CSV table of C-alpha atoms and ligand atoms in Angstrom, one decimal:
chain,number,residue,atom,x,y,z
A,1,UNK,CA,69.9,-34.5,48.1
A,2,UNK,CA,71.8,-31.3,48.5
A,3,UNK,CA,69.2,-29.6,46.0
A,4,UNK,CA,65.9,-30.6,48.1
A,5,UNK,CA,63.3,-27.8,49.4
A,6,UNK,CA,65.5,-25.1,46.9
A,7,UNK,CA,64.8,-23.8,43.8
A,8,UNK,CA,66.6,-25.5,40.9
A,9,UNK,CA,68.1,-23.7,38.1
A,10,UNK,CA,68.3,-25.5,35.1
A,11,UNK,CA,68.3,-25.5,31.3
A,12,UNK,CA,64.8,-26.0,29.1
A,13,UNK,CA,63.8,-25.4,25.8
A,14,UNK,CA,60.9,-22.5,25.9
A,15,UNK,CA,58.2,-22.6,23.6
A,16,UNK,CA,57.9,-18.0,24.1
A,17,UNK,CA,55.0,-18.1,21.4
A,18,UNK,CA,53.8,-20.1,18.5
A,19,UNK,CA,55.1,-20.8,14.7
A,20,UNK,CA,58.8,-19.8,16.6
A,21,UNK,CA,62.2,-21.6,17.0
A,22,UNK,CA,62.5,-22.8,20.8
A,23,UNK,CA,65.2,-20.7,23.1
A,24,UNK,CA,67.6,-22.8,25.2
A,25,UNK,CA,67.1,-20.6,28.4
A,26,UNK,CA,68.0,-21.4,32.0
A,27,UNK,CA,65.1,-21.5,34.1
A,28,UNK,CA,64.0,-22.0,38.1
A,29,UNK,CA,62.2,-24.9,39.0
A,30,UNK,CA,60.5,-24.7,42.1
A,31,UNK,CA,60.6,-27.2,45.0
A,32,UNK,CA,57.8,-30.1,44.9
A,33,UNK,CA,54.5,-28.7,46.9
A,34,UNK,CA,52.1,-31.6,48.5
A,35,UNK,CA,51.7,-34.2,46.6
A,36,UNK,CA,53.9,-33.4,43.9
A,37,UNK,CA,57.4,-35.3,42.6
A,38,UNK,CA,60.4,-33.2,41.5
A,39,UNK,CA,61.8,-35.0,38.7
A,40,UNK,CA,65.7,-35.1,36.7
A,41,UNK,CA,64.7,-35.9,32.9
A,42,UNK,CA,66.7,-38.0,31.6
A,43,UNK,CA,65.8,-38.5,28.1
A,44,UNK,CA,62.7,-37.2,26.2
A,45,UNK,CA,61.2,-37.5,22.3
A,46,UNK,CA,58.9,-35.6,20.5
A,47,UNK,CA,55.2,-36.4,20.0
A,48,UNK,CA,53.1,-34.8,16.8
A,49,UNK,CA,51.4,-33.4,19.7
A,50,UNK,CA,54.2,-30.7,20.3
A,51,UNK,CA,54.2,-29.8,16.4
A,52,UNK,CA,50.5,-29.5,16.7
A,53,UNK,CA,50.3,-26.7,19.3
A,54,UNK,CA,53.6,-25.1,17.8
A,55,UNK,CA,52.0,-24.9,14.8
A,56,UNK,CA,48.8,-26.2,13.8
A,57,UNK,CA,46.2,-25.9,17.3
A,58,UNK,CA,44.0,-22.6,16.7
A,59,UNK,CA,43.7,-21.7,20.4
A,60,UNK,CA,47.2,-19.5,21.3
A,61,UNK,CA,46.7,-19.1,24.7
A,62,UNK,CA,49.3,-21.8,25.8
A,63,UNK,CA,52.5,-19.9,26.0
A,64,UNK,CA,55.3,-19.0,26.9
A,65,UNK,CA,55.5,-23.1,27.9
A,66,UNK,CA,58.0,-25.7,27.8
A,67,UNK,CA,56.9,-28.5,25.5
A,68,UNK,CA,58.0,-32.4,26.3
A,69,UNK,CA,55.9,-35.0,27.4
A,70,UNK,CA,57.4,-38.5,26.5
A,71,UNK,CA,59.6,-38.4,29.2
A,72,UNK,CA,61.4,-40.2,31.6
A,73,UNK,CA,64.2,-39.7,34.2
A,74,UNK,CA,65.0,-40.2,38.2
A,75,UNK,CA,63.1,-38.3,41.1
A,76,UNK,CA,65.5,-36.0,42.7
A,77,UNK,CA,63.2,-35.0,45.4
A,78,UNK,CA,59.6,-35.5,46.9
A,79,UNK,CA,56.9,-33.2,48.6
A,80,UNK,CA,54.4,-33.4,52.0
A,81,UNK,CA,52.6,-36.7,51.7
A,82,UNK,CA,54.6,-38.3,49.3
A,83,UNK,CA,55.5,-41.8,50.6
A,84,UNK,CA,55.1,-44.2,47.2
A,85,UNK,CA,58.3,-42.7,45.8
A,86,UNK,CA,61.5,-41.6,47.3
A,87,UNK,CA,64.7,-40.0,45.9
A,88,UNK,CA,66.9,-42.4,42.7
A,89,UNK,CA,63.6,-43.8,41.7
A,90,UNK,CA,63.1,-44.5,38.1
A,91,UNK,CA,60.3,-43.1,36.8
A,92,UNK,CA,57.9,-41.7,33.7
A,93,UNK,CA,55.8,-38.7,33.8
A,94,UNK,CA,52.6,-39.0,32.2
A,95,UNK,CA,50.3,-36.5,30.6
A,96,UNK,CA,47.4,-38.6,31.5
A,97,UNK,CA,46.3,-39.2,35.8
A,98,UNK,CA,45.3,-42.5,37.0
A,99,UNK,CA,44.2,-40.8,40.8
A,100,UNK,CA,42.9,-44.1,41.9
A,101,UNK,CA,40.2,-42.6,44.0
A,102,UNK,CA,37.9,-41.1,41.5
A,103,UNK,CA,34.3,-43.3,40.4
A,104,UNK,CA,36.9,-43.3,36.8
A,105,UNK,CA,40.2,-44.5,38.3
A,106,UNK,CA,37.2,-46.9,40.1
A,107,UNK,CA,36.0,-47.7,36.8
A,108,UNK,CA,37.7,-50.9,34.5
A,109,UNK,CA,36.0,-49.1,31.5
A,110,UNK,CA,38.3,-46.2,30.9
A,111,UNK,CA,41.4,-44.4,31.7
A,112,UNK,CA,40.4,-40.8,32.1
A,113,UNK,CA,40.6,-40.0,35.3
A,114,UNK,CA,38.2,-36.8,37.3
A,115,UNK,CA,41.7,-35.1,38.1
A,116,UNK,CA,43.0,-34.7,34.7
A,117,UNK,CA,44.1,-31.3,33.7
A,118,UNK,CA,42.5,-32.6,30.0
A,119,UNK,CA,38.8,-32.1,31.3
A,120,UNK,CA,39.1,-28.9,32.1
A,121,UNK,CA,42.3,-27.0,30.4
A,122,UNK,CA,42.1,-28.6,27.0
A,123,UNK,CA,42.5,-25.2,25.1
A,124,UNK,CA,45.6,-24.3,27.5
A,125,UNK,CA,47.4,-27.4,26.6
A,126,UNK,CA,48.2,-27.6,30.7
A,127,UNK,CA,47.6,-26.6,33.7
A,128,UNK,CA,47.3,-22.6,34.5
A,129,UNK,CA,49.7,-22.9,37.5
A,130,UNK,CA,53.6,-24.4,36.9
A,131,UNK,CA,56.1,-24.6,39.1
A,132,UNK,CA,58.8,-22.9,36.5
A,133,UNK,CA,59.7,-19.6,35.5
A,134,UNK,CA,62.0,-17.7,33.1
A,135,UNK,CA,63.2,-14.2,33.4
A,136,UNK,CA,60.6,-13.2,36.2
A,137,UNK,CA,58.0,-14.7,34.0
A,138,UNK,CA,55.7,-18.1,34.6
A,139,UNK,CA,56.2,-21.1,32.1
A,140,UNK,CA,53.5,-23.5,31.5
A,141,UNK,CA,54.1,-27.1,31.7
A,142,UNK,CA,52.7,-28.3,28.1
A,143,UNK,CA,50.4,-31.3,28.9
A,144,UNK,CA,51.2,-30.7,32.4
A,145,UNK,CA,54.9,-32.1,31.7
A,146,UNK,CA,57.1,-30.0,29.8
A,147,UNK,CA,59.7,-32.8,29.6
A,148,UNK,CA,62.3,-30.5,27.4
A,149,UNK,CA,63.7,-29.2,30.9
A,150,UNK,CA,65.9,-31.0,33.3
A,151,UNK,CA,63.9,-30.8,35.7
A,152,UNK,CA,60.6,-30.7,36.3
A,153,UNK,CA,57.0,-30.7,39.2
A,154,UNK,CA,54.3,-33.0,38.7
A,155,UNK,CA,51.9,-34.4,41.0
A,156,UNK,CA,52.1,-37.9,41.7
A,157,UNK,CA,49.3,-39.0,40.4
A,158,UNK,CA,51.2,-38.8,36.8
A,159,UNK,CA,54.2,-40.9,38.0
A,160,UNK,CA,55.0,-43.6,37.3
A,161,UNK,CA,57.8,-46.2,38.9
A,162,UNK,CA,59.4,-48.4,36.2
A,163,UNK,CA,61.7,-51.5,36.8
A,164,UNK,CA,65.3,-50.7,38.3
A,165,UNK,CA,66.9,-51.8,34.9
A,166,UNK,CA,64.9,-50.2,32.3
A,167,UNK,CA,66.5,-47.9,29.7
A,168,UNK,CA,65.3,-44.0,30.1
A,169,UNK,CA,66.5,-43.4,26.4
A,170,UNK,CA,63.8,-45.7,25.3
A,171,UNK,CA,61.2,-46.5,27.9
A,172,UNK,CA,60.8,-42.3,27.4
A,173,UNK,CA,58.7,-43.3,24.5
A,174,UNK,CA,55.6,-45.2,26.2
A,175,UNK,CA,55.1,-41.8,28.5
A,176,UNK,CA,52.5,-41.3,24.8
A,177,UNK,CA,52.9,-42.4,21.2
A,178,UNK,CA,53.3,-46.1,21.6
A,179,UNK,CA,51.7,-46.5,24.5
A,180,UNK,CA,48.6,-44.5,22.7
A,181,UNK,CA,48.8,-46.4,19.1
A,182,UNK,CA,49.6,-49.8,21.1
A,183,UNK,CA,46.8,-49.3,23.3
A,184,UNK,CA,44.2,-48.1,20.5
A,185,UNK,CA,44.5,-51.8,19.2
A,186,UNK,CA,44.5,-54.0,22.0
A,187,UNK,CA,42.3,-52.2,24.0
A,188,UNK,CA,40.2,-49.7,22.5
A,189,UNK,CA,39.6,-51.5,19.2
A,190,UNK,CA,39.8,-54.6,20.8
A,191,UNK,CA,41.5,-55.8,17.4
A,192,UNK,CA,40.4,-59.9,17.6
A,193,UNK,CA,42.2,-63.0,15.9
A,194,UNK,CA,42.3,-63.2,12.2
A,195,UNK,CA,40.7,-59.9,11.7
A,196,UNK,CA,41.6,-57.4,8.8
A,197,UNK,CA,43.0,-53.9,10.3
A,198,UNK,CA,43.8,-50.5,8.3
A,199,UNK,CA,46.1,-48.5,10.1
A,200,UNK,CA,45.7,-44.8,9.1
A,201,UNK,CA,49.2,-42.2,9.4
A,202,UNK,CA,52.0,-44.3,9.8
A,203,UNK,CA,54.2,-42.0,12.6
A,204,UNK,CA,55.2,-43.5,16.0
A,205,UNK,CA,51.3,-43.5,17.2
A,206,UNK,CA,50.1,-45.8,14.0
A,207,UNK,CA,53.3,-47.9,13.7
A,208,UNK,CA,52.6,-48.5,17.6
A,209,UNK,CA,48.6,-49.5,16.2
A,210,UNK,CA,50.0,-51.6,13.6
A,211,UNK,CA,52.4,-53.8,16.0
A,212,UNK,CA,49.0,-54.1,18.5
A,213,UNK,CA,46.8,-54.8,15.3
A,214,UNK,CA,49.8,-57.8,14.9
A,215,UNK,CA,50.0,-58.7,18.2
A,216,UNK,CA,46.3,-59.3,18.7
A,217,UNK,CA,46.6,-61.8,16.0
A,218,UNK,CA,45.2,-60.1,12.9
A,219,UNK,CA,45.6,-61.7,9.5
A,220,UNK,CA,46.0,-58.4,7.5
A,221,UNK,CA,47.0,-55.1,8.3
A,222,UNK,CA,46.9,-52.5,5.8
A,223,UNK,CA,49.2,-49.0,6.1
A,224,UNK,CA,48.1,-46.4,4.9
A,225,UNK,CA,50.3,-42.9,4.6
A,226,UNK,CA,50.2,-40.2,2.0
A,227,UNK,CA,54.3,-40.7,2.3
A,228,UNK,CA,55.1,-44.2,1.0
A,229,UNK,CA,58.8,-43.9,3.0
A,230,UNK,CA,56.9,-44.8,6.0
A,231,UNK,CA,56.3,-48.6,4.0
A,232,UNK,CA,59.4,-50.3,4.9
A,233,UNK,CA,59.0,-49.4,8.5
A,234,UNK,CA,55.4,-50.8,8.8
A,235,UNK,CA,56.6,-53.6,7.3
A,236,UNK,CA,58.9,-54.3,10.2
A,237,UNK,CA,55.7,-53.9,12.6
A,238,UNK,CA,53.6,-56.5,11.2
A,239,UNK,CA,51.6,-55.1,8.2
A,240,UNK,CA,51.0,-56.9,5.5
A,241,UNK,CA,49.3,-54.5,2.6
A,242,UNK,CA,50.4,-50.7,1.8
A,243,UNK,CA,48.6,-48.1,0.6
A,244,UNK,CA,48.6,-44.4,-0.8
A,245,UNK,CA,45.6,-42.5,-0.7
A,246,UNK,CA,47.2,-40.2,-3.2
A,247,UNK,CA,47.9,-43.0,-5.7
A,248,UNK,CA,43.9,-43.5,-6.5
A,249,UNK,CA,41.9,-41.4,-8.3
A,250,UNK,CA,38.9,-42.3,-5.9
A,251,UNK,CA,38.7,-42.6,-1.9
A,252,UNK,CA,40.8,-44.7,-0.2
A,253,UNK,CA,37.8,-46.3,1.5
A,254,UNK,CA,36.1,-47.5,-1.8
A,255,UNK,CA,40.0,-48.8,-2.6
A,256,UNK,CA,39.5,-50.9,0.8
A,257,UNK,CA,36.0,-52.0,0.8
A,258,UNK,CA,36.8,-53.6,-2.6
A,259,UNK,CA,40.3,-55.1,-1.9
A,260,UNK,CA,38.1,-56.8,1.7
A,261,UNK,CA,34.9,-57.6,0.5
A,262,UNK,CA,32.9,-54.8,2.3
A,263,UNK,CA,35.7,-52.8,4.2
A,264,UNK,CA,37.8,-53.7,7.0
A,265,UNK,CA,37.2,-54.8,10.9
A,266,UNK,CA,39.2,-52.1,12.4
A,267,UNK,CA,40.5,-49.5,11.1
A,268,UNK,CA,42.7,-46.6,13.5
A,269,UNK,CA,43.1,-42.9,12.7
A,270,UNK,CA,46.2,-42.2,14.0
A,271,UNK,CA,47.1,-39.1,11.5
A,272,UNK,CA,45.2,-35.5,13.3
A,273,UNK,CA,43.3,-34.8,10.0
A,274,UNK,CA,39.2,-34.4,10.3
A,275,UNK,CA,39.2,-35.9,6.7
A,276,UNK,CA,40.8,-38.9,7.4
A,277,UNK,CA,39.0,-39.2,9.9
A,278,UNK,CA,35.5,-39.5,7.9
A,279,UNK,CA,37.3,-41.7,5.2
A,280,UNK,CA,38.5,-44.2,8.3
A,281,UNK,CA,35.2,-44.3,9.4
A,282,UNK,CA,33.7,-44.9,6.0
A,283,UNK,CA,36.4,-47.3,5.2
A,284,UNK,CA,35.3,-50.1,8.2
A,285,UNK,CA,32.6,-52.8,7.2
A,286,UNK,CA,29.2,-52.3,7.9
A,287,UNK,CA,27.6,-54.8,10.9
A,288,UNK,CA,30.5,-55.0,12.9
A,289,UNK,CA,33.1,-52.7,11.8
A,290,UNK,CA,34.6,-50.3,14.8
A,291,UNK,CA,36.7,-47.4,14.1
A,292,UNK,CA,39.0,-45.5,16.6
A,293,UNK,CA,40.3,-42.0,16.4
A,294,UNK,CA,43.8,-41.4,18.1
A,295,UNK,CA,44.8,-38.3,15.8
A,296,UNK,CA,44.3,-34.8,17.5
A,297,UNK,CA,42.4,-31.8,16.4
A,298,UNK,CA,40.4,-28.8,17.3
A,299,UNK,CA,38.5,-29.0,13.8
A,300,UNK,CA,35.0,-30.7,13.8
A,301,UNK,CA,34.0,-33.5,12.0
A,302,UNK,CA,31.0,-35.1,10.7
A,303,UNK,CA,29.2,-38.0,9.4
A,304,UNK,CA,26.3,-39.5,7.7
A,305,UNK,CA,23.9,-40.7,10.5
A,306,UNK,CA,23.8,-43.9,8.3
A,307,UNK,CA,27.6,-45.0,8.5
A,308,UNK,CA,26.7,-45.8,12.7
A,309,UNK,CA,23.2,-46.9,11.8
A,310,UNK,CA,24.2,-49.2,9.5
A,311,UNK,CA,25.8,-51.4,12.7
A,312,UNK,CA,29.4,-49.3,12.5
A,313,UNK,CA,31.3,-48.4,15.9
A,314,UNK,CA,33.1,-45.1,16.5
A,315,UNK,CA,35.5,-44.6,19.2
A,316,UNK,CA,38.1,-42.2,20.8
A,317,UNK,CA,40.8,-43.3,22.2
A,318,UNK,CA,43.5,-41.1,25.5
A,319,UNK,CA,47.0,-43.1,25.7
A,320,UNK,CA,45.5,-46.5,24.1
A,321,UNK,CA,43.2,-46.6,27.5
A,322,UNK,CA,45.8,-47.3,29.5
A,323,UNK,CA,45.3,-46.7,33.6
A,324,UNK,CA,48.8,-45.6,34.1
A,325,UNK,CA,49.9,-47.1,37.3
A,326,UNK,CA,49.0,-50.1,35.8
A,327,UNK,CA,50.0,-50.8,33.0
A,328,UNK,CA,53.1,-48.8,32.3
A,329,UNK,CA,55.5,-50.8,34.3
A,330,UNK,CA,53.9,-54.0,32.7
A,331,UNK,CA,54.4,-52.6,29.4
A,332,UNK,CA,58.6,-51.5,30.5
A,333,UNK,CA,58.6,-55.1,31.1
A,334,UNK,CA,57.1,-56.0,28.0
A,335,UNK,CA,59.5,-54.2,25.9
A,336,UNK,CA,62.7,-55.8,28.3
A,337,UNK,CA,61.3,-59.2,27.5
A,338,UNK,CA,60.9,-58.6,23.8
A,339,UNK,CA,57.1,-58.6,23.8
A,340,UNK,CA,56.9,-55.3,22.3
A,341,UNK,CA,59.4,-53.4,20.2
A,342,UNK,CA,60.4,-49.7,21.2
A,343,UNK,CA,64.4,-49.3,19.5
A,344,UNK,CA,62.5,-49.6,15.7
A,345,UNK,CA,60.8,-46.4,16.3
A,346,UNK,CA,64.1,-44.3,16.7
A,347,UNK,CA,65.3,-42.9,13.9
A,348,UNK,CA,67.2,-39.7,15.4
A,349,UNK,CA,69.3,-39.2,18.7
A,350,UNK,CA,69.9,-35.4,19.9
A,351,UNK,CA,71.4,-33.4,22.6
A,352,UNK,CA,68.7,-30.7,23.7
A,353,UNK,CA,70.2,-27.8,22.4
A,354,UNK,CA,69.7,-29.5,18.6
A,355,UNK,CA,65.6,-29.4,19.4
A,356,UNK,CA,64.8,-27.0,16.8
A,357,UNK,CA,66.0,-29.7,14.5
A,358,UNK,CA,64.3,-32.2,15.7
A,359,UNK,CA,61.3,-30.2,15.6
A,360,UNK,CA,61.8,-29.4,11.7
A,361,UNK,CA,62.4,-33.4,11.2
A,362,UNK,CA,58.9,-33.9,13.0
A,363,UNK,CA,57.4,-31.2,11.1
A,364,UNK,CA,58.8,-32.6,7.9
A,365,UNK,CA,57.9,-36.5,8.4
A,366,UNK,CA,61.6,-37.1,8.2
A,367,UNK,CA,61.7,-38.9,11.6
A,368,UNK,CA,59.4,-41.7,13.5
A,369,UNK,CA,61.1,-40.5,16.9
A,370,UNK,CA,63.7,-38.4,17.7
A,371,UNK,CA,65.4,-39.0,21.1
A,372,UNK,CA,66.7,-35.8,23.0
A,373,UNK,CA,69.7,-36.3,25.8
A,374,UNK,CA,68.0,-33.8,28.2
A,375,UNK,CA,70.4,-34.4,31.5
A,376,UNK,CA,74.5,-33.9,30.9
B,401,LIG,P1,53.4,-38.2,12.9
B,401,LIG,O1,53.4,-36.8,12.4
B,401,LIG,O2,54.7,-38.8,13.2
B,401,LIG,O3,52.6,-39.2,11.9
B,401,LIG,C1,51.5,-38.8,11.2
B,401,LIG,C2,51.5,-39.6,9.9
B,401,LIG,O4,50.3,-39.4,9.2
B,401,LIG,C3,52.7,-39.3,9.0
B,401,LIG,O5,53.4,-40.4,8.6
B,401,LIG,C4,52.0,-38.6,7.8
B,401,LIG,O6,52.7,-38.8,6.6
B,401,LIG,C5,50.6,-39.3,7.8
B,401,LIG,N1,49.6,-38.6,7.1
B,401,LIG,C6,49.4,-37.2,6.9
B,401,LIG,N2,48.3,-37.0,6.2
B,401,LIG,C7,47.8,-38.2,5.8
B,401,LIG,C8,46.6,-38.6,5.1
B,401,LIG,N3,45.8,-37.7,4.5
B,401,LIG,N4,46.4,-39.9,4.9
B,401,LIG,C9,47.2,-40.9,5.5
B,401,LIG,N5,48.3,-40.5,6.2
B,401,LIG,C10,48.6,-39.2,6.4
B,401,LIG,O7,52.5,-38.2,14.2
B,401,LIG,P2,52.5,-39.1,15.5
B,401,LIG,O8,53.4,-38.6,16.6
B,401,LIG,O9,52.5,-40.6,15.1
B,401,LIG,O10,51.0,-38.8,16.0
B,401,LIG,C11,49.8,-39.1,15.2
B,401,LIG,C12,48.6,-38.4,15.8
B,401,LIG,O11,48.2,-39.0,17.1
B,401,LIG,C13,48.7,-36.9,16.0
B,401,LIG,O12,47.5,-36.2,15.7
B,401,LIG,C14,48.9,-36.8,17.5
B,401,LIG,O13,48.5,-35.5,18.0
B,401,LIG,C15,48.0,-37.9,18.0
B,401,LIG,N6,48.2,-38.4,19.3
B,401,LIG,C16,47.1,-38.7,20.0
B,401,LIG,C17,47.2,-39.3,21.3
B,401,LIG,C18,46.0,-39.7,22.1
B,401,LIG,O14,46.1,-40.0,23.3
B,401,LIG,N7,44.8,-39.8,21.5
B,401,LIG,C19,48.5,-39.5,21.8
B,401,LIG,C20,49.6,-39.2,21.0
B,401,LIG,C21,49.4,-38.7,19.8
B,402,LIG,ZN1,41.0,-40.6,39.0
B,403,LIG,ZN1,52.0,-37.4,22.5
């Protein structure tokens, strides 16, 4: 590769502060240090992650960054010590580490991983350090990815090498959202056969619940969404019973626990709303009932002691639990073998100089996922 060991110039979409269009700017990426993968994106989409630290988060200290992290493309180059990927691989970069080394990565009981920039630069949305700048300045990597440039640094422990075939344009999407709602079903919930579901916020992340809820053999699965044009799509997912919150003059989870005799199995928050939250909780039966939150805050939330005492479960869920390395590629496979469904969630397609409008789609719920050509 004629560009290894130099800085690359590139476009990206920064993110210079919050509540503000992006700027198509060139920027320098900087060779791969030890460990670390230099990557061409190929395609990318948008999570509600990105509109929530745009917009929504409370801590500003994030930027200038650039924003991205359902990703995928080809490694253009590798660093010292990197020998499990080479040049024209396929690959994903992930938000979430699966080291393999720590007592976590040891661990079959979860996916969060000691090295994760998550446990310790949560309010940063990334690392400190980043291997791009712009106009003399440093750009963070948003979730240590930044997937809106052409090229980007990530250590290795994020990679991930996909099947020779697999399509960029949609495998991009299981780097979070489907991966996440998909993953909050089968493994998190650990929805069971013939079991009632509610799937709360019906975006990529709880579409992605509702077709786990289905494939785990579930005999109902309500949707539930505040915007009843999410319906039809859910319907194509596997749920079988719709509702809006807003069409009941009492809580959704008294609507629930009377249409299922008590409430439901599971039920998944998958909308980033501290109310819904509470009302997901309350809305799962009493004995056995387990509820898990995928939606992201900063806002607290609280409870009545008696809603866990009464036999309830509450859980939290990072990329549906998946260890990376894997399951990723298993999951690529799934989706070329028809097991799970990726092309239904993508509503848009977009060059990256049109990201300020798929940003305003997002914002608006106009889109499920928007899929950005990053690389000419
Ligand atoms: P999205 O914006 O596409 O979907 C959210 C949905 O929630 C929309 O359809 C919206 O209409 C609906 N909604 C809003 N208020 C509601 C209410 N009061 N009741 C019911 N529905 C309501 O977002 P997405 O990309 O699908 O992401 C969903 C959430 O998951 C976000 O909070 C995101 O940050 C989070 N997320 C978490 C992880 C994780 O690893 N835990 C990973 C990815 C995304
Ligand atoms: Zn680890
Ligand atoms: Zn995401």
């Amino acid at each position: 590769m004629a560009t290894a060991g130099k800085v690359i110039k590139c476009r990206a979409a920064v993110a210079w502060e919050p509540n503000a269009p992006l700027v198509i700017e060139e920027i320098e990426v900087g060779p791969p240090q030890e460990g670390e993968i230099r990557i061409k994106i190929v395609a990318s989409s948008l999570c509600h992650t990105e509109i929530y630290h745009l917009f929504e988060g409370k801590d500003k200290r994030g930027f200038p960054t650039v924003l991205g992290h359902e990703g995928a493309g080809v490694v253009e180059s590798v660093g010292p010590g990197v020998t499990d990927f080479k040049p024209g691989d396929k690959v994903i970069p992930v938000s979430v580490a699966q080291c393999g080394e720590c007592r976590f990565c040891k661990s079959p009981k979860t996916n969060v991983c000691d090295r994760n920039w998550i446990n310790y630069h949560v309010d940063l949305m990334s690392y400190p350090t980043t291997r791009f700048t712009c106009r003399g300045r440093p750009i963070l990597q948003f979730t240590n990815t930044g997937t809106f440039s052409e090229y980007i640094v990530i250590n290795r422990i994020y990679v991930v090498k996909i099947h020779d075939d697999a399509p960029l344009d949609r495998v991009c999407l299981l780097g979070c959202g489907i991966s996440t709602g998909y993953g909050a079903a089968v493994n998190t919930a650990g929805v069971t056969p013939g079991s009632v579901c509610a799937v709360f916020g019906l975006g990529a992340v709880g579409l992605a619940a509702v077709m786990g809820c289905k494939n785990a053999g579930a005999s109902r699965i309500f949707a539930v969404d505040i915007n009843e044009q999410k319906f039809e799509k859910a319907k194509v997912f596997g749920a079988t019973d719709f509702l809006n919150p807003k069409a009941y003059n009492k809580p959704i989870s008294e609507v629930l626990a009377e249409l299922t005799n008590g409430g439901v199995d599971f039920s998944l928050e998958c909308v980033g709303n501290t109310e819904v939250s509470r009302m997901y909780l309350l809305s799962c039966i009493k004995g056995w009932g387990v509820s898990v939150l995928v939606g992201y805050t900063d806002v607290d939330f609280s409870a009545r002691p008696i809603q866990l005492i009464s036999g309830k479960t509450w859980k939290g869920t990072l990329l549906g639990g998946f260890k990376i390395k894997d399951s990723l590629p298993k999951l690529v496979n799934d989706y070329m073998t028809g097991k799970i469904m990726l092309d239904e969630f993508i509503t848009h397609k977009m060059d990256l100089e049109q990201i300020n409008d798929a940003v305003n789609l997002m914002k608006t719920g106009q889109c499920i996922r928007c899929i950005l050509n990053i690389s000419k």
